[in-house]
Coordinates of C-alpha atoms in Angstrom, one line a residue:
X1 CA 32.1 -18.7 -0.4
X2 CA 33.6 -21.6 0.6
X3 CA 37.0 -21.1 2.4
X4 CA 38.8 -24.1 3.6
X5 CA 41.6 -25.3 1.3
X6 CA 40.6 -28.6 2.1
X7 CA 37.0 -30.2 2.7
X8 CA 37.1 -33.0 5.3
X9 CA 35.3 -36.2 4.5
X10 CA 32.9 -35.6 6.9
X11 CA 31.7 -32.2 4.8
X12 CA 32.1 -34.4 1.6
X13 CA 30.2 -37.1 2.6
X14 CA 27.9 -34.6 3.7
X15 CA 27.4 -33.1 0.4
X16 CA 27.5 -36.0 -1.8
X17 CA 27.5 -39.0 0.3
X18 CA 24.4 -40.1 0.1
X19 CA 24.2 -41.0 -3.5
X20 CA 26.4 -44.0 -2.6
X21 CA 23.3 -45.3 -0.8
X22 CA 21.4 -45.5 -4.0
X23 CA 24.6 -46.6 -5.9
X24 CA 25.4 -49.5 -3.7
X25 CA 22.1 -50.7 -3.9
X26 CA 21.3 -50.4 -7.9
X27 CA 25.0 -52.3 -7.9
X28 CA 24.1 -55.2 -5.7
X29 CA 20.9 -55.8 -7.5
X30 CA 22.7 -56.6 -10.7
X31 CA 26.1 -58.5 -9.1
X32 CA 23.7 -60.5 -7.0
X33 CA 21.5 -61.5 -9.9
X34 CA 24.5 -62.3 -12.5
X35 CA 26.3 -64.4 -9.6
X36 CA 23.6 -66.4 -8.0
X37 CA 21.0 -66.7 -11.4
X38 CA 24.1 -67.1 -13.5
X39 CA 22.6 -64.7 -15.8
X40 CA 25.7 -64.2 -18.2
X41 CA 23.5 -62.3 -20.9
X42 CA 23.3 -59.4 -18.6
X43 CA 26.7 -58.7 -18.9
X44 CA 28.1 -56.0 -21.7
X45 CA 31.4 -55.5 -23.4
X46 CA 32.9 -52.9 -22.0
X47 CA 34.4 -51.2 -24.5
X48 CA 30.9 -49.2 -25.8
X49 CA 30.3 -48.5 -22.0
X50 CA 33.9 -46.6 -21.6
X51 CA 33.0 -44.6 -24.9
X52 CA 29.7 -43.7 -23.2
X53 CA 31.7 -42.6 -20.2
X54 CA 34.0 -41.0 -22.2
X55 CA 31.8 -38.7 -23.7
X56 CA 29.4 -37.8 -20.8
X57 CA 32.9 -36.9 -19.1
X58 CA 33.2 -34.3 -21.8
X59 CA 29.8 -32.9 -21.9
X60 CA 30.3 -32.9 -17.8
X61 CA 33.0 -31.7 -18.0
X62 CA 32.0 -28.5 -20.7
X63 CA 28.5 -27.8 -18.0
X64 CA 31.4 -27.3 -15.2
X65 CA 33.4 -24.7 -16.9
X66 CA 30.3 -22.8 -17.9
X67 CA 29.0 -23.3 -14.2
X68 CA 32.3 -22.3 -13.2
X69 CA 32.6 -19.2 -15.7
X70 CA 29.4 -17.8 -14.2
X71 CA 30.3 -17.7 -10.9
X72 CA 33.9 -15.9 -11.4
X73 CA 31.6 -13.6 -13.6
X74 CA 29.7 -12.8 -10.6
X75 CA 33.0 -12.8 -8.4
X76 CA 34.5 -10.2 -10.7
X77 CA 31.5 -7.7 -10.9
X78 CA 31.3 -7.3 -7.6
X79 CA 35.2 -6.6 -7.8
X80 CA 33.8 -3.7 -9.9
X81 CA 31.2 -2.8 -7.4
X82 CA 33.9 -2.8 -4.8
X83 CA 36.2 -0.2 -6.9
X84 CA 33.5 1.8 -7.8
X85 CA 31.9 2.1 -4.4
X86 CA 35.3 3.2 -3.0
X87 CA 35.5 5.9 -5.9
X88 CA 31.9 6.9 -5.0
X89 CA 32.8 7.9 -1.5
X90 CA 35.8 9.8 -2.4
X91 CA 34.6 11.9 -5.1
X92 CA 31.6 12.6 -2.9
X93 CA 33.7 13.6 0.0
X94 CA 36.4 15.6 -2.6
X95 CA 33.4 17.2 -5.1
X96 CA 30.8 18.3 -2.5
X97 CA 32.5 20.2 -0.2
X98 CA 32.4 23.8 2.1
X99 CA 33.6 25.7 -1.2
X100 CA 30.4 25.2 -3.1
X101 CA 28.8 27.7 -5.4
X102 CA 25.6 27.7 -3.0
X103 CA 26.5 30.1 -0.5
X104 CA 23.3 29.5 1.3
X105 CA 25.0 26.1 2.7
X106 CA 26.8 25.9 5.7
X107 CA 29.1 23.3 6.7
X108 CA 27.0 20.9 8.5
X109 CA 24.4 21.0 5.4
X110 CA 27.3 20.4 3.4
X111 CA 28.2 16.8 5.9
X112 CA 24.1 16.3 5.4
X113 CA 24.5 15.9 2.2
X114 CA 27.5 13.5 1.6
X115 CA 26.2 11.4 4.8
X116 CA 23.3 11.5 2.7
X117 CA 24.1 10.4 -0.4
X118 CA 27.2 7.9 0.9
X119 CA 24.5 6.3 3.0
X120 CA 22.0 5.3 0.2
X121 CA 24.9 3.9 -1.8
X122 CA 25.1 1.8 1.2
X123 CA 21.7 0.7 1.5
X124 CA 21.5 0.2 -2.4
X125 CA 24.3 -2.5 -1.9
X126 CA 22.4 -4.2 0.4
X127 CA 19.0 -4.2 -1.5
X128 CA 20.6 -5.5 -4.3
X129 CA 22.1 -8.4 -2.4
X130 CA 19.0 -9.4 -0.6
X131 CA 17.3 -9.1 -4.6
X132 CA 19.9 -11.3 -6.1
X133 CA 18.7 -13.9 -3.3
X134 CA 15.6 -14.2 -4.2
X135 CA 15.2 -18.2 -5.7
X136 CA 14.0 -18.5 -9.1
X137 CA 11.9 -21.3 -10.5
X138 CA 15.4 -22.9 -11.5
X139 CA 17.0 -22.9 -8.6
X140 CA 17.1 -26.0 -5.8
X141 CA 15.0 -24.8 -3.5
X142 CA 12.2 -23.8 -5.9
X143 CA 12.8 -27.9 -6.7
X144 CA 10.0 -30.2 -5.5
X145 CA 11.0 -33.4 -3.0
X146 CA 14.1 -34.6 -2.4
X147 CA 16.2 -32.0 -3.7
X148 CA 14.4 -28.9 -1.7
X149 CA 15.1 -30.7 1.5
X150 CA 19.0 -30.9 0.3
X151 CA 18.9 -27.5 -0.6
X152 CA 17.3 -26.2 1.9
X153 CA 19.7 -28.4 4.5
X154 CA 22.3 -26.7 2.8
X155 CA 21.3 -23.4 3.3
X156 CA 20.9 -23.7 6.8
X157 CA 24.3 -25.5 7.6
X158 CA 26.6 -23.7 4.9
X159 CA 24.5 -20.7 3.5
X160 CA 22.5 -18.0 4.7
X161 CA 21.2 -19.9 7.9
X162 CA 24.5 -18.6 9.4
X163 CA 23.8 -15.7 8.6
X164 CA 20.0 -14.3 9.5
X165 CA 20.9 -12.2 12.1
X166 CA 22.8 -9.7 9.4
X167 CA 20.2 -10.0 6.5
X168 CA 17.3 -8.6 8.1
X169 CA 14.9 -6.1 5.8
X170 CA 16.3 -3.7 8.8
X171 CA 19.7 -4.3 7.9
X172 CA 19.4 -3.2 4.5
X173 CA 17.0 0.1 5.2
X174 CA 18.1 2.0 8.5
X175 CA 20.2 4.1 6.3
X176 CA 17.3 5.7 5.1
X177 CA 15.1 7.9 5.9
X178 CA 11.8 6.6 7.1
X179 CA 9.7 8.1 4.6
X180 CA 12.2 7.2 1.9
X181 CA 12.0 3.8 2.9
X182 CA 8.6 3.7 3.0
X183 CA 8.4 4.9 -0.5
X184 CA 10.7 2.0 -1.5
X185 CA 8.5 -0.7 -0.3
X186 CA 5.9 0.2 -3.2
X187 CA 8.7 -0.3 -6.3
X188 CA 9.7 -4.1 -7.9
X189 CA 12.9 -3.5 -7.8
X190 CA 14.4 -1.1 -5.0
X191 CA 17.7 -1.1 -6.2
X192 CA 17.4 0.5 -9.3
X193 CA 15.0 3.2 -7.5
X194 CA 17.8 3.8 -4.8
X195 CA 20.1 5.2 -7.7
X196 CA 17.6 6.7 -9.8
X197 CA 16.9 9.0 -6.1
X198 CA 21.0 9.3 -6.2
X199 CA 20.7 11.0 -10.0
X200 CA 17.9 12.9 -8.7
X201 CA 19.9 14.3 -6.0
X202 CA 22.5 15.9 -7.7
X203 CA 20.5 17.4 -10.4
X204 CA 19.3 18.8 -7.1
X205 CA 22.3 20.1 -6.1
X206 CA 23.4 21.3 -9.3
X207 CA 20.4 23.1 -10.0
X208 CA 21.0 24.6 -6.2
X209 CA 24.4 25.7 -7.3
X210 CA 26.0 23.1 -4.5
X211 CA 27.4 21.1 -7.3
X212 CA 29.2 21.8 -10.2
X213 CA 28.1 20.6 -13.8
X214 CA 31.3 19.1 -14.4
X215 CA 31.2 17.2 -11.1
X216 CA 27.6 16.3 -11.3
X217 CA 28.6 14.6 -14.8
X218 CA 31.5 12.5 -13.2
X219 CA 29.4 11.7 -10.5
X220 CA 26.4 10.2 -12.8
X221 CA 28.7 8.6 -14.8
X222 CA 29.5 6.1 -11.8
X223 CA 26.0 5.8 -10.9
X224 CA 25.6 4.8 -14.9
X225 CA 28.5 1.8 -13.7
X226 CA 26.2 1.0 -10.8
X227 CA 23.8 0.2 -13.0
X228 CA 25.7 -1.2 -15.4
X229 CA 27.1 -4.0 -12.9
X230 CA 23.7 -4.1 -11.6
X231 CA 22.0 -5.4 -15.1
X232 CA 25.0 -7.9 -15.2
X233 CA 24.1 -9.7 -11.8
X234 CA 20.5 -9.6 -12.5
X235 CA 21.4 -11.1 -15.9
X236 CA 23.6 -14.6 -14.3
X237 CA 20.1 -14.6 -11.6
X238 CA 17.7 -14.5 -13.9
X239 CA 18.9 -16.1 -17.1
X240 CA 19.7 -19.7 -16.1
X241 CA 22.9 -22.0 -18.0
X242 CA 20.8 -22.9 -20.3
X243 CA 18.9 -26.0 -19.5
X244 CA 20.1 -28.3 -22.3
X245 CA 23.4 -28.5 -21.1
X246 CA 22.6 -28.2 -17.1
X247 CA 19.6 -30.7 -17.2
X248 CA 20.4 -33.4 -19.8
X249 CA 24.0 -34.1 -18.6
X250 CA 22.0 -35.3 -15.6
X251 CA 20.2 -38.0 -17.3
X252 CA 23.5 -39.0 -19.7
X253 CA 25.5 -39.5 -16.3
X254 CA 21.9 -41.2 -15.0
X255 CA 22.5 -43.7 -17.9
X256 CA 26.2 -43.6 -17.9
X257 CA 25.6 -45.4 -14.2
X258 CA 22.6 -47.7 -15.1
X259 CA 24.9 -49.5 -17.8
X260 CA 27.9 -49.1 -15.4
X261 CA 27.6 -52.5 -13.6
X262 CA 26.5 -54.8 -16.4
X263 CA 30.2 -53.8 -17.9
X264 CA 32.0 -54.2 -14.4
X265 CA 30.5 -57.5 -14.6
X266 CA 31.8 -58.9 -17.5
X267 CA 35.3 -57.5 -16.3
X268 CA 35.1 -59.6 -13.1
X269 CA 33.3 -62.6 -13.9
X270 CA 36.4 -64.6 -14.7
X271 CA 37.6 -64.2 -11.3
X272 CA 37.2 -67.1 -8.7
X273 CA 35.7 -67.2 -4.9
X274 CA 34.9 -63.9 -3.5
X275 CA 36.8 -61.7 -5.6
X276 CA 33.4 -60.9 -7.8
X277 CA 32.3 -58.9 -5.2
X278 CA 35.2 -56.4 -5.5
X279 CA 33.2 -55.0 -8.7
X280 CA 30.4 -53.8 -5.9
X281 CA 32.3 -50.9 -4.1
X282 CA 34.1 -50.4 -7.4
X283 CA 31.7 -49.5 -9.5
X284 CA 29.9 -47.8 -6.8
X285 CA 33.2 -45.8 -6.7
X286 CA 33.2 -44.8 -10.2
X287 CA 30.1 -44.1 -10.4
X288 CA 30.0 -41.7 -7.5
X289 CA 32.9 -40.1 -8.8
X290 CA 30.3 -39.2 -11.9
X291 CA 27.6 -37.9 -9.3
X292 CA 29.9 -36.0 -7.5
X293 CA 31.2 -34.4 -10.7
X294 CA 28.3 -33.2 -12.0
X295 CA 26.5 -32.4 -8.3
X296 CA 29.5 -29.9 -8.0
X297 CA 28.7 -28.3 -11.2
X298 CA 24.9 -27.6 -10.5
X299 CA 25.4 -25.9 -7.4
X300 CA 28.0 -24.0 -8.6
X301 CA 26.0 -22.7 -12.0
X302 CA 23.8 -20.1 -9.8
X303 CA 26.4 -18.0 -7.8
X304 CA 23.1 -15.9 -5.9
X305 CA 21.6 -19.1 -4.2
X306 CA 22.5 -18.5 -0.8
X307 CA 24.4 -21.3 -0.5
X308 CA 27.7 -21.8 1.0
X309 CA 29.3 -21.7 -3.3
X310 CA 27.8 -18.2 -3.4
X311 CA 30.2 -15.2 -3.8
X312 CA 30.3 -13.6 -0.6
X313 CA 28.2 -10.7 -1.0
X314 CA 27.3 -9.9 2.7
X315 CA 31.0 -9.7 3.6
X316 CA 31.7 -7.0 0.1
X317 CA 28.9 -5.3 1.4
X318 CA 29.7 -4.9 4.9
X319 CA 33.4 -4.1 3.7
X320 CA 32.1 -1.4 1.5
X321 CA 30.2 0.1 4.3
X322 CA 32.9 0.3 6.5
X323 CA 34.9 1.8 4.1
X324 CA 32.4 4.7 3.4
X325 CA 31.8 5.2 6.9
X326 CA 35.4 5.9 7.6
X327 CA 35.4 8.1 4.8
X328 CA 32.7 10.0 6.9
X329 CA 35.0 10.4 9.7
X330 CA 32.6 7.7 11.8
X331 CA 34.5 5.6 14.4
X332 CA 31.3 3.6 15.6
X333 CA 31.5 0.4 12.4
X334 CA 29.5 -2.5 12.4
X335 CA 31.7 -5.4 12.9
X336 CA 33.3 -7.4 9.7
X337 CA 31.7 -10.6 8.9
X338 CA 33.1 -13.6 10.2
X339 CA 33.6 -17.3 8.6
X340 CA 31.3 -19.6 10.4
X341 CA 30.9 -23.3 9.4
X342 CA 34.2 -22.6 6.9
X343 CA 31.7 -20.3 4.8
X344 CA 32.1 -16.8 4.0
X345 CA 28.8 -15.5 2.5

């Protein structure tokens, strides 16, 4: 998550600035050639080049609220998550405790157990995280040539690569046991394993006597949430915006900008000396104010990409932890995550 109010040109530039290379060029080409060839017939009115920027503006404009919709999607279930992590941890400490109907436990099985089960919650958050970053085939970096390196230069300035110290495959499994975690490594998709083992658990402990029915039903009935919220971040990762919107607005801006100058053209040709060449960094301008509109809107469609526009699951996760931990009574925490670079991730 990106967290400064404002974004200095340099990080701009940074971002978008080098499609202005490209723009000035394709621009020069064509003053150059209608100045010094006198080629008047490559001008166009500029009236049906303003209703073709006109409408890509809209359909721009529509891809950017969708991209823009999915990410506050994300941001809200993990809002959820948050809520329901906290409510985890309390009913665990409140429903399991030294009054159980198993008088066979004693008090420190009784701490085993919610250290137990608190701490897999834990490590379930952060399997799911490190899942949810996995590319996909529509994501940049999965992209062939020019648009990898970006992404991939923007992962390690403003995305994860400020962050591979904490996302470590340690990271996410020291919680568990080592035999649980062994058995992890053999399922496709951990996190759902980690709360089937919680439902397990309890049924355990019910069927023990540790647990009440009543209780174990409140308490499944969050897991159920977990995996509710669960299905809706694996369904923004793995079903893309669909591709007719995020893909052809890129070629309707693409032509938007290759008819661009012939209009500027005809709007400057009446003007004498060196005033012409004002239409170059104009309609580079315009143009790149296109580029840059719908460049913001495809990295903002895929909220999991490890880039700096990504919610910031690491720091929910580490938040939640320490949260449970205290609930534990434990005083040692791991330290909050920290804005590097002006990104939270």
């Amino acid at each position: 998550m990106l967290v400064y109010k404002q974004f200095k040109l340099k990080r701009v530039f940074a971002f978008a600035g080098y499609h202005m290379v490209w723009l000035t060029a394709w621009v020069s080409v064509v003053a150059f050639s209608y100045q010094k060839f006198e080629l008047s017939w490559l001008s166009i009115p500029w009236v049906p080049i303003a209703l073709i920027g006109t409408a890509v503006a809209f359909y721009v404009g529509f891809k950017n609220n969708s991209a823009y919709d999915r990410t506050w999607e994300a941001r809200k279930i993990w809002g959820a998550i948050v809520n329901d992590s906290r409510a985890w941890g309390s009913m665990v400490k409140a429903y399991i405790d030294d009054y159980s109907l198993d008088k066979n436990k004693n008090s420190q099985d009784i701490a085993d157990i919610k250290k137990s089960l608190i701490y897999r919650h834990i490590a379930w958050l952060y399997c799911l995280r490190n899942q949810l970053l996995k590319p996909t085939d529509w994501e940049h970096e999965r992209q062939g040539g020019f648009v990898k390196f970006k992404a991939r230069q923007f992962r390690k300035k403003y995305g994860l690569g400020l962050f591979e110290d904490e996302i470590k495959d340690a990271e996410l499994y020291h919680l568990l046991s080592n035999d649980e975690y062994q058995k992890l490594k053999h399922y496709k998709n951990p996190a759902t394993h980690l709360i089937d083992q919680q439902a397990q658990e309890l049924a355990q402990l019910t069927k023990a006597g540790t647990l009440e029915t009543f209780r174990q039903i409140e308490l499944q009935k969050l897991l159920n949430s977990f995996y509710e919220q669960q299905g809706k971040c694996e369904r923004i990762k793995k079903f893309p915006l669909p591709r007719q919107y995020g893909n052809i607005s890129q070629y309707l801006v693409s032509i938007f900008i290759f008819l661009l100058p012939f209009g500027m053209m005809s709007e400057f040709s009446g003007l004498t000396g060196g005033a012409f060449y004002w239409s170059i960094p104009l309609t580079v301008l315009v143009g790149w104010v296109f580029v840059v509109m719908e460049t913001v809107g495809d990295y903002t469609e895929n909220p999991f990409e490890g880039m700096g526009n990504d919610i910031p699951m690491l720091s929910l996760c580490r938040t939640i932890e320490n949260d449970l931990r205290q609930m534990l009574n434990e005083t040692e925490l791991p330290e909050d995550i920290k804005i590097k670079n002006g990104v939270l991730m």
